[in-house]
């Protein structure tokens, strides 16, 4: 495909003004099916996470730090998915899948911001469970409302600030290769692949930031759960152990799914990247996991199910 851009007077590079998102163009016969499937998934994500936000705000029994962070996480999921999925749905309905250079940079920055914030919120949720189970007598003192709000604000602000520098570096680089982006949206690895020249510095910075923002939180969560599991196993009551495990299992499942897929994409060296595999793996952490999250938290949490039933009963009565 021809470059869509202008020739720079500084050299033989092309200044791109847009990318072409390949998306699902390689499976034209599945466009209608995929549109219907993704639309249903988007509705499920919006509905499920909105219900969690509502019940964690209105139900008195859910006014605890754990559900405060869960409400934040559900809001994040809605934002996170809305950066990419509406665009994917639109592209499935049209032939022109071009995305402007500026829009692509903006989408990447916002997508990485919400992803980074999710990593930090999941870490805060793990810390909450750690204090609740390993230091229950001090839990109300340590996890007070002020600390919870401060942690949430810190997670959001840090997540927003993280991608600004790397995004600026990536889109300040010359792009002299094809403007075809073999992806569904402007994610970091496929855009970096189109940059020409020596991208070692950019890749190094991305690797360092990924390590700090994904691997370190993941390790902190694993350490927290190591202590949590050790404490649970020492509980004398089998009922107590089962209850403690049930309050943590939902969060642990989400952590493993989200961090596992994220690390596999962002920590992989550029030279070994299989764009096709990574493209479809990205659907896992951008669409499927956000769909599973409200299902996991609702079905595996009796308190959430009870609050949801009460809300539905009130709605029916009114």
Short mmCIF file of C-alpha atoms in Angstrom, two decimals, residues 14-151:
data_model
loop_
_atom_site.label_atom_id
_atom_site.label_comp_id
_atom_site.label_asym_id
_atom_site.label_seq_id
_atom_site.Cartn_x
_atom_site.Cartn_y
_atom_site.Cartn_z
CA UNK A 14 7.68 10.00 4.99
CA UNK A 15 5.71 12.05 7.48
CA UNK A 16 2.60 9.96 8.01
CA UNK A 17 -0.72 11.66 8.46
CA UNK A 18 -2.67 8.44 9.00
CA UNK A 19 -2.41 4.70 9.60
CA UNK A 20 -4.54 1.96 8.11
CA UNK A 21 -5.83 -0.49 10.72
CA UNK A 22 -5.84 -3.98 9.20
CA UNK A 23 -8.14 -5.29 11.94
CA UNK A 24 -10.29 -8.16 10.71
CA UNK A 25 -9.97 -7.31 7.01
CA UNK A 26 -8.29 -10.70 6.47
CA UNK A 27 -11.59 -12.45 7.36
CA UNK A 28 -14.20 -10.49 5.31
CA UNK A 29 -16.84 -13.22 5.59
CA UNK A 30 -16.91 -12.93 9.38
CA UNK A 31 -17.46 -9.15 9.60
CA UNK A 32 -21.19 -9.39 10.41
CA UNK A 33 -20.73 -12.20 12.93
CA UNK A 34 -17.86 -10.39 14.65
CA UNK A 35 -19.82 -7.13 14.81
CA UNK A 36 -22.76 -8.87 16.51
CA UNK A 37 -20.47 -10.75 18.92
CA UNK A 38 -18.46 -7.67 19.92
CA UNK A 39 -21.62 -5.56 20.28
CA UNK A 40 -23.09 -8.11 22.71
CA UNK A 41 -19.79 -8.23 24.62
CA UNK A 42 -19.70 -4.42 24.84
CA UNK A 43 -23.27 -4.31 26.18
CA UNK A 44 -22.41 -7.02 28.75
CA UNK A 45 -19.30 -5.08 29.87
CA UNK A 46 -21.18 -1.78 30.18
CA UNK A 47 -24.19 -3.34 31.94
CA UNK A 48 -22.23 -5.58 34.31
CA UNK A 49 -19.73 -2.95 35.42
CA UNK A 50 -22.40 -0.23 35.70
CA UNK A 51 -24.43 -2.51 38.01
CA UNK A 52 -21.34 -3.12 40.18
CA UNK A 53 -20.71 0.66 40.41
CA UNK A 54 -24.33 1.28 41.40
CA UNK A 55 -24.58 -1.45 44.06
CA UNK A 56 -21.22 -0.53 45.64
CA UNK A 57 -22.53 3.04 45.97
CA UNK A 58 -26.09 2.42 47.19
CA UNK A 59 -25.92 -0.78 49.26
CA UNK A 60 -24.92 -0.09 52.91
CA UNK A 61 -23.38 -3.57 53.32
CA UNK A 62 -20.91 -2.82 50.51
CA UNK A 63 -19.55 0.43 51.98
CA UNK A 64 -16.15 -1.14 52.66
CA UNK A 65 -12.65 -0.57 51.20
CA UNK A 66 -12.83 -3.78 49.13
CA UNK A 67 -15.98 -2.66 47.32
CA UNK A 68 -14.76 0.94 47.06
CA UNK A 69 -11.81 -0.34 45.02
CA UNK A 70 -14.08 -2.72 43.10
CA UNK A 71 -16.26 0.26 42.10
CA UNK A 72 -13.16 2.10 40.89
CA UNK A 73 -12.06 -0.99 38.98
CA UNK A 74 -15.46 -1.33 37.28
CA UNK A 75 -15.38 2.34 36.22
CA UNK A 76 -11.90 1.74 34.82
CA UNK A 77 -13.09 -1.28 32.87
CA UNK A 78 -15.81 0.78 31.18
CA UNK A 79 -13.29 3.50 30.25
CA UNK A 80 -10.63 0.97 29.19
CA UNK A 81 -12.93 -0.91 26.81
CA UNK A 82 -14.55 2.25 25.44
CA UNK A 83 -11.18 3.45 24.11
CA UNK A 84 -10.95 0.55 21.64
CA UNK A 85 -14.20 -1.40 21.20
CA UNK A 86 -16.43 1.32 19.64
CA UNK A 87 -13.67 1.93 17.07
CA UNK A 88 -13.43 -1.83 16.34
CA UNK A 89 -17.22 -1.99 15.88
CA UNK A 90 -17.14 1.00 13.51
CA UNK A 91 -14.30 -0.51 11.46
CA UNK A 92 -16.24 -3.74 11.04
CA UNK A 93 -18.98 -1.72 9.28
CA UNK A 94 -16.84 0.23 6.83
CA UNK A 95 -14.19 -0.20 4.17
CA UNK A 96 -12.08 2.82 5.16
CA UNK A 97 -10.17 1.84 8.31
CA UNK A 98 -7.81 4.80 8.34
CA UNK A 99 -6.98 6.51 11.63
CA UNK A 100 -5.21 9.85 11.73
CA UNK A 101 -1.73 10.13 13.21
CA UNK A 102 -2.97 12.38 16.06
CA UNK A 103 -5.98 10.18 16.82
CA UNK A 104 -3.75 7.10 16.88
CA UNK A 105 -1.37 8.79 19.36
CA UNK A 106 -4.31 9.91 21.53
CA UNK A 107 -5.87 6.42 21.51
CA UNK A 108 -2.57 4.79 22.50
CA UNK A 109 -1.98 7.29 25.32
CA UNK A 110 -5.46 6.88 26.80
CA UNK A 111 -5.44 3.09 26.38
CA UNK A 112 -2.09 2.74 28.17
CA UNK A 113 -3.23 5.21 30.86
CA UNK A 114 -6.27 3.12 31.75
CA UNK A 115 -4.27 -0.12 31.53
CA UNK A 116 -1.60 1.29 33.86
CA UNK A 117 -4.26 2.49 36.30
CA UNK A 118 -5.83 -0.99 36.30
CA UNK A 119 -2.48 -2.53 37.29
CA UNK A 120 -2.25 -0.13 40.23
CA UNK A 121 -5.88 -0.51 41.33
CA UNK A 122 -5.49 -4.32 41.30
CA UNK A 123 -2.39 -3.86 43.50
CA UNK A 124 -4.35 -1.65 45.92
CA UNK A 125 -7.09 -4.31 46.04
CA UNK A 126 -4.47 -6.97 46.87
CA UNK A 127 -3.09 -4.76 49.68
CA UNK A 128 -6.62 -4.35 51.05
CA UNK A 129 -7.10 -8.14 51.15
CA UNK A 130 -3.64 -8.56 52.71
CA UNK A 131 -4.45 -6.20 55.59
CA UNK A 132 -7.96 -7.68 56.03
CA UNK A 133 -6.71 -11.25 56.37
CA UNK A 134 -3.19 -10.89 57.77
CA UNK A 135 -3.89 -8.02 60.17
CA UNK A 136 -7.67 -8.06 60.79
CA UNK A 137 -7.62 -6.27 64.16
CA UNK A 138 -5.91 -3.22 62.64
CA UNK A 139 -7.88 -3.35 59.37
CA UNK A 140 -10.40 -0.56 60.19
CA UNK A 141 -7.57 1.70 61.37
CA UNK A 142 -5.19 1.05 58.44
CA UNK A 143 -7.73 0.92 55.61
CA UNK A 144 -9.63 4.03 56.63
CA UNK A 145 -11.63 6.07 54.14
CA UNK A 146 -8.93 8.71 53.78
CA UNK A 147 -6.25 6.16 52.83
CA UNK A 148 -8.58 4.42 50.35
CA UNK A 149 -9.36 7.71 48.59
CA UNK A 150 -5.67 8.68 48.56
CA UNK A 151 -4.68 5.30 47.09
#
